[in-house]
Tab-separated table of C-alpha atoms in Angstrom:
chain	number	residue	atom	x	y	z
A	1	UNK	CA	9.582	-23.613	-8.778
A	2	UNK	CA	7.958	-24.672	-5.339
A	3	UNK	CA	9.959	-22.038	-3.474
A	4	UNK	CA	8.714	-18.976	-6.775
A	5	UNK	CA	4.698	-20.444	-5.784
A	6	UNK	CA	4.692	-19.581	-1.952
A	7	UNK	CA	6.389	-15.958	-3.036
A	8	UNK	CA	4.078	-15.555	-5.864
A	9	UNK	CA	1.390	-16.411	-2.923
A	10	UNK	CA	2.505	-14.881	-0.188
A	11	UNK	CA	3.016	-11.802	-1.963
A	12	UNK	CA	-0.229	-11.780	-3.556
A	13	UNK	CA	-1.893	-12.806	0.237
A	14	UNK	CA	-0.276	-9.615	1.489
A	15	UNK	CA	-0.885	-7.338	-1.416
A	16	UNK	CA	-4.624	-8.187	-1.115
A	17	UNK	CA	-5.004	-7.161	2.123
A	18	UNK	CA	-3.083	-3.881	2.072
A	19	UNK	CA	-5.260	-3.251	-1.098
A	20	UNK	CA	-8.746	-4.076	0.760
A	21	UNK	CA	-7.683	-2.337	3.892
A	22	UNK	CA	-6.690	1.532	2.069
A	23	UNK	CA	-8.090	1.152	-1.588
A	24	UNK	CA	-4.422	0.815	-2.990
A	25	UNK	CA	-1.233	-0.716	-2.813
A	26	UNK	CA	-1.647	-4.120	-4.445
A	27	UNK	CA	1.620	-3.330	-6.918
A	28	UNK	CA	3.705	-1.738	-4.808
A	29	UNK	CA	3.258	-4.382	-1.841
A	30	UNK	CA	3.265	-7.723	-4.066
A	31	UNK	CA	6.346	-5.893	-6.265
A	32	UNK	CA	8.647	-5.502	-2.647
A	33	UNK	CA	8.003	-9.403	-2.449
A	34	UNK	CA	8.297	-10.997	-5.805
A	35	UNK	CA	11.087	-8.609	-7.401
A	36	UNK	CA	12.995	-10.895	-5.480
A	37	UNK	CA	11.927	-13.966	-7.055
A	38	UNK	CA	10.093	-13.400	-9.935
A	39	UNK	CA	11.379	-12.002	-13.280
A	40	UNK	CA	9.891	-8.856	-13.764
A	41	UNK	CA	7.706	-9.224	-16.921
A	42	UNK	CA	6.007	-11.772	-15.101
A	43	UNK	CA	5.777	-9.974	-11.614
A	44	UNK	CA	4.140	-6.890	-13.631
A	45	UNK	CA	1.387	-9.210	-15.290
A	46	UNK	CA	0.636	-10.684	-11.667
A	47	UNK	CA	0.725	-6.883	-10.151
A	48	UNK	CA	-1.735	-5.660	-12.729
A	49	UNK	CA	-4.189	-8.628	-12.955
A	50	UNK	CA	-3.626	-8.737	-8.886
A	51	UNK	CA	-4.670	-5.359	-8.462
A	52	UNK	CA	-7.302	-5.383	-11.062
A	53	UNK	CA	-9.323	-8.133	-9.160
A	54	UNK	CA	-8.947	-6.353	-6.070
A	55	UNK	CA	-9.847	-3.039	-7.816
A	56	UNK	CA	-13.320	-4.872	-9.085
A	57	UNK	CA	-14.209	-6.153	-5.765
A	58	UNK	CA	-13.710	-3.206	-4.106
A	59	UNK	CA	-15.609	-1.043	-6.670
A	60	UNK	CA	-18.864	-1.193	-4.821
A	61	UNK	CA	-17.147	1.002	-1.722
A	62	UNK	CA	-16.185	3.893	-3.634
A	63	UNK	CA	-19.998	5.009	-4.549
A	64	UNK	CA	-19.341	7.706	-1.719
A	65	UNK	CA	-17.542	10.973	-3.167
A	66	UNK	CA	-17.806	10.043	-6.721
A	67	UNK	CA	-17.137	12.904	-8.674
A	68	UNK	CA	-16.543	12.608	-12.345
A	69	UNK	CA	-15.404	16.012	-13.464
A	70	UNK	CA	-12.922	15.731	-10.364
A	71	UNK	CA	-11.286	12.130	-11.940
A	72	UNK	CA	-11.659	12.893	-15.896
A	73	UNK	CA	-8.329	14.753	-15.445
A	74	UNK	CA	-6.304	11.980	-13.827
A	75	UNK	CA	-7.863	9.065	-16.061
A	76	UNK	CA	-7.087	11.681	-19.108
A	77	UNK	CA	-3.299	11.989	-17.810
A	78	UNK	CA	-2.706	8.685	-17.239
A	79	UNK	CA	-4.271	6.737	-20.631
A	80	UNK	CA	-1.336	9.567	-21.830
A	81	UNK	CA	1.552	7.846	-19.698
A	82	UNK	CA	0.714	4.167	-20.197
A	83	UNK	CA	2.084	3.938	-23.247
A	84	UNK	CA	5.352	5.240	-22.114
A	85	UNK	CA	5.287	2.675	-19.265
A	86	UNK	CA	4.713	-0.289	-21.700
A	87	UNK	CA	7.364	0.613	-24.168
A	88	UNK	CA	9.806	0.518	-20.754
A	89	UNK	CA	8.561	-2.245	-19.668
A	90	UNK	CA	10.140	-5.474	-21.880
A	91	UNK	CA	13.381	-2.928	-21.783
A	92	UNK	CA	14.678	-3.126	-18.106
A	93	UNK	CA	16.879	-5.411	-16.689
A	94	UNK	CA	16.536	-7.096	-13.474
A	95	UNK	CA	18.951	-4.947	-11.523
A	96	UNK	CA	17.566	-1.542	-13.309
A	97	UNK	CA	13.895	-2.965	-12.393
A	98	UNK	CA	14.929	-3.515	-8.981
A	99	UNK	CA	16.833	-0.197	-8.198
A	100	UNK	CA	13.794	1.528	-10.000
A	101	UNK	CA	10.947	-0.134	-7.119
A	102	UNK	CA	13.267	0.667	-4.632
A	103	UNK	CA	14.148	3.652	-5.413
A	104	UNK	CA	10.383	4.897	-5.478
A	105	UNK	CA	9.250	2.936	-2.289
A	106	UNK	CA	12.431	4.915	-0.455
A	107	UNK	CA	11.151	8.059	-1.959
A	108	UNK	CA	7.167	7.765	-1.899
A	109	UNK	CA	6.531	6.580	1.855
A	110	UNK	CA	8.273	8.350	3.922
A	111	UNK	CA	6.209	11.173	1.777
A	112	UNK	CA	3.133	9.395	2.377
A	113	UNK	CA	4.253	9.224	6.349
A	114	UNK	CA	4.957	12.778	6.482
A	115	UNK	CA	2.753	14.170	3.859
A	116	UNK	CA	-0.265	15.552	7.022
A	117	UNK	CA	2.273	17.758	8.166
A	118	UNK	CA	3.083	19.082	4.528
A	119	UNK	CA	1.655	22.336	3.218
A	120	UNK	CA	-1.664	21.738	0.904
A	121	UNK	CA	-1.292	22.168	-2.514
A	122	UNK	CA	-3.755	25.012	-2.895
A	123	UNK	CA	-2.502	25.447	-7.048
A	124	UNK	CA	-2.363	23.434	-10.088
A	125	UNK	CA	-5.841	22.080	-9.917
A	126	UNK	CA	-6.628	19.727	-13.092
A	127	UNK	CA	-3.367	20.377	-14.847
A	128	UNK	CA	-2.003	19.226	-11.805
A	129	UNK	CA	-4.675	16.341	-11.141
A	130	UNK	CA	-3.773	15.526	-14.728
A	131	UNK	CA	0.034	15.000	-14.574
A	132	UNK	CA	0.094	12.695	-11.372
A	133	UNK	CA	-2.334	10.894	-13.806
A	134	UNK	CA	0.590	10.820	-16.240
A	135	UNK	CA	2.830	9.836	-13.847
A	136	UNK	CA	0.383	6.708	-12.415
A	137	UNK	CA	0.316	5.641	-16.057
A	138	UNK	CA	3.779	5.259	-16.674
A	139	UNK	CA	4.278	3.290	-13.119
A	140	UNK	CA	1.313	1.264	-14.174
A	141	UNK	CA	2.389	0.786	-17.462
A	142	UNK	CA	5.837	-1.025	-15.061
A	143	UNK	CA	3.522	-3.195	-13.285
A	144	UNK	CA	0.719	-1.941	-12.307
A	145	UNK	CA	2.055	0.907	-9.730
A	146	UNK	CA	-0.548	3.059	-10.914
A	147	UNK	CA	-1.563	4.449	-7.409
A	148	UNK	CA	1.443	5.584	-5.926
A	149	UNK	CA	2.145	8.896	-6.922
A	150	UNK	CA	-1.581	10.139	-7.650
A	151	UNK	CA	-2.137	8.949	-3.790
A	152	UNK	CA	0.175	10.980	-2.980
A	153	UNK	CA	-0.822	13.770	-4.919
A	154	UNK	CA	-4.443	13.778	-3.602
A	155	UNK	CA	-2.757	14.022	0.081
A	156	UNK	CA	-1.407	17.298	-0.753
A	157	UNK	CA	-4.293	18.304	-2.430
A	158	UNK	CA	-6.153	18.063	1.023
A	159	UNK	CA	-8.904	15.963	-0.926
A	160	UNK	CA	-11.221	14.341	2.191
A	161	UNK	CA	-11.112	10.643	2.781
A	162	UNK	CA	-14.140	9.560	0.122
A	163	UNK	CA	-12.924	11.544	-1.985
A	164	UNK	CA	-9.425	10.371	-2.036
A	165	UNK	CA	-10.733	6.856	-1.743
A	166	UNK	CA	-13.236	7.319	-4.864
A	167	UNK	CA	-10.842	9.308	-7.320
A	168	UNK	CA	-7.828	6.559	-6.668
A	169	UNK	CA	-9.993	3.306	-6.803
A	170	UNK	CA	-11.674	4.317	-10.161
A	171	UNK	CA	-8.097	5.608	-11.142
A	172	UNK	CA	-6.817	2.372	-9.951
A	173	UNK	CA	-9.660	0.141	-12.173
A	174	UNK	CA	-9.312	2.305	-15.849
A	175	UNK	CA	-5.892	1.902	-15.652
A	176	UNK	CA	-5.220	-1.057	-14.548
A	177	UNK	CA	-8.067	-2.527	-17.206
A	178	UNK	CA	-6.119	-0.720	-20.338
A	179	UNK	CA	-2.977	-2.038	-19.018
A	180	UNK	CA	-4.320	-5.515	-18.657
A	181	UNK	CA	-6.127	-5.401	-21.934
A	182	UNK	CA	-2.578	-4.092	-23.439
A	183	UNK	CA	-0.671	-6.935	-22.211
A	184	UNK	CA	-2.857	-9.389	-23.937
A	185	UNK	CA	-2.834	-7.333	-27.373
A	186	UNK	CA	1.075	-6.825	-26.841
A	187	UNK	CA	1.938	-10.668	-25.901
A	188	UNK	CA	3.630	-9.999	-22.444
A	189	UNK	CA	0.532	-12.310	-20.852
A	190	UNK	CA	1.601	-16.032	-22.489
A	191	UNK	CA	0.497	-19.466	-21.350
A	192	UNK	CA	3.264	-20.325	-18.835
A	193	UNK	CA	2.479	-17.572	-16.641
A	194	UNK	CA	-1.157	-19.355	-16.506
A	195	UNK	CA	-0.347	-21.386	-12.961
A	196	UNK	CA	1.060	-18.226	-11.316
A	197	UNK	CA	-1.946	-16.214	-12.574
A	198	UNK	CA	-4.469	-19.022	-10.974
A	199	UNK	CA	-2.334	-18.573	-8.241
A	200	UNK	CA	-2.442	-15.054	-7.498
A	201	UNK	CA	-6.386	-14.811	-7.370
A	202	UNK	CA	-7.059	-17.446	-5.118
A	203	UNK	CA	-4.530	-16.230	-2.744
A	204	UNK	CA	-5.213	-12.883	-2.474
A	205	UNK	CA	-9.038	-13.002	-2.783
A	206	UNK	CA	-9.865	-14.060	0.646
A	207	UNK	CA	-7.322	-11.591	2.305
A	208	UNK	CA	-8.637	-8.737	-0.079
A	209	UNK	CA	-11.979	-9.168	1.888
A	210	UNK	CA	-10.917	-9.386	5.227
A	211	UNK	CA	-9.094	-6.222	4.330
A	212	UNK	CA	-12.149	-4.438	3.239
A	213	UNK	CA	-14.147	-5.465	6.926
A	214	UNK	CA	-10.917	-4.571	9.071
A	215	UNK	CA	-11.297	-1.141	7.229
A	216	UNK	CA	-14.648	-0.353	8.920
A	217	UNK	CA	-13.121	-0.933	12.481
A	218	UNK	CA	-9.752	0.184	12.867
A	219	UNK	CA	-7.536	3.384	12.129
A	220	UNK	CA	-6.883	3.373	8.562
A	221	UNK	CA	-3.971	6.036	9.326
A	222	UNK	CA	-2.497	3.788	12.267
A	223	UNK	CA	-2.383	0.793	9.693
A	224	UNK	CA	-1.251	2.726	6.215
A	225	UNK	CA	1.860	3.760	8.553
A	226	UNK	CA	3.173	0.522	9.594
A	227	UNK	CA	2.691	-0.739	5.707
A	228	UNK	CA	4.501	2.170	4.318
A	229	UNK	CA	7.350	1.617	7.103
A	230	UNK	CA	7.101	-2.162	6.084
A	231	UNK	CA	7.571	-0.789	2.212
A	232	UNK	CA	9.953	1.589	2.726
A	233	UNK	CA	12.531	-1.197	5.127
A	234	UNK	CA	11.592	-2.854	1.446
A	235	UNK	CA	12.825	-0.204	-0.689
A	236	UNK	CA	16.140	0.022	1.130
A	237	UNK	CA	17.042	-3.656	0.568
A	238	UNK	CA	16.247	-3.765	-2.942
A	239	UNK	CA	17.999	-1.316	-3.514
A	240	UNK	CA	21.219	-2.631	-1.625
A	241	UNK	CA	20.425	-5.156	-3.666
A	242	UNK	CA	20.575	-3.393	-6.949
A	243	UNK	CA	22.992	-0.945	-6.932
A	244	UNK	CA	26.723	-2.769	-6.210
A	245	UNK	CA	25.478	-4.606	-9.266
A	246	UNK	CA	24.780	-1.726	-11.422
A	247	UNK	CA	27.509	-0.082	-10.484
A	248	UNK	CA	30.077	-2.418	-11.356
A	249	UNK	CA	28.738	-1.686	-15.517
């Protein structure tokens, strides 16, 4: 139990930081730590409420490039996706849960690394806006992922940096409140994940706000890439991890 607090912290120390530094991340950072240790109902009820905190503290930043007819679309497409990712959710196995994170950290950041050189999306608009939101959903619905692929998709939009900042933040904070909120009505938060959850905010509170003042003073690009390397080096070992195991069924 000692050895499951420091991951749940360290995890949650590091998650809060990525998430203060670039506006996303908290899931997808704290998930390549504690899918190791943690079983994964409780891992996505620490990656939601996690990233929810950070989301709320870092709500006052993304005032800039607010746009709400540019968002309505994503938040539309992904209150359509959640459900899917909550029925999923109490379904996969350890293994399949594993292979699954690493199988989209492989996939999404080496996209993210390479995705300035990729052609702009110049189609799709809100349709397209709209089913990344889908897509974040679902993931979120899994534990809170719910920035991943609609990051991505507003890098190939070509969207500028306050607006890419605003439009995944207040993505980030509707989903990640319904999700929340459908944890508690669906009994997948219980009392014995209490001392992880008291946990989890101390720890990455502090590091959440550093994050947010090493923003303002260093290259935002030079840091995202050495996380998303750091993810990716993740990816590959869960999934080493996961797949003899899988494929022995």
């Amino acid at each position: 139990m000692d050895t499951a607090l420091l991951v749940i912290a360290f995890g949650a120390a590091l998650a809060g930081f990525v998430q203060g530094l670039s506006g996303f991340g908290f899931g997808l950072t704290a998930m390549a730590v504690w899918a190791w240790a943690l079983e994964p109902r409780l891992a996505a009820v620490l990656a939601v409420l996690g990233a929810l905190t950070g989301q709320l503290l870092a709500a006052a930043t993304v005032r800039r490039g607010f746009d709400l007819q540019r968002l309505w679309p994503f938040v539309a497409g992904g209150l359509a996706g959640l459900p899917l990712g909550l029925w999923l959710l109490p379904r996969l196995d350890v293994p399949l849960f594993r292979a699954l994170l690493g199988g989209l950290l492989v996939v999404w950041c080496p996209l993210m690394l390479m995705a300035p050189r990729l052609p702009r999306i110049q189609r799709g608009g809100r349709l397209g806006d709209a089913v990344s939101g889908v897509a974040g959903g679902v993931m979120g619905g899994l534990g809170g992922f719910t920035g991943a692929i609609p990051t991505l998709w507003c890098t190939l939009r070509g969207f500028d940096k306050d607006t890419q900042r605003a439009v995944i933040q207040n993505f980030n904070l509707a989903m990640l409140t319904v999700t929340f909120v459908a944890y508690l009505a669906g009994g997948i938060v219980t009392r014995d994940m209490l001392p992880m959850i008291l946990l989890v905010l101390p720890a990455m509170l502090l590091p959440a706000l550093i994050g947010m003042r090493v923003y303002i003073g260093i290259s935002e690009v030079a840091f995202r890439r050495i996380v998303l390397w750091l993810l990716t080096a993740s990816g590959v070992a869960l999934l080493s991890a996961a797949l003899p195991v899988l494929l022995k069924r």
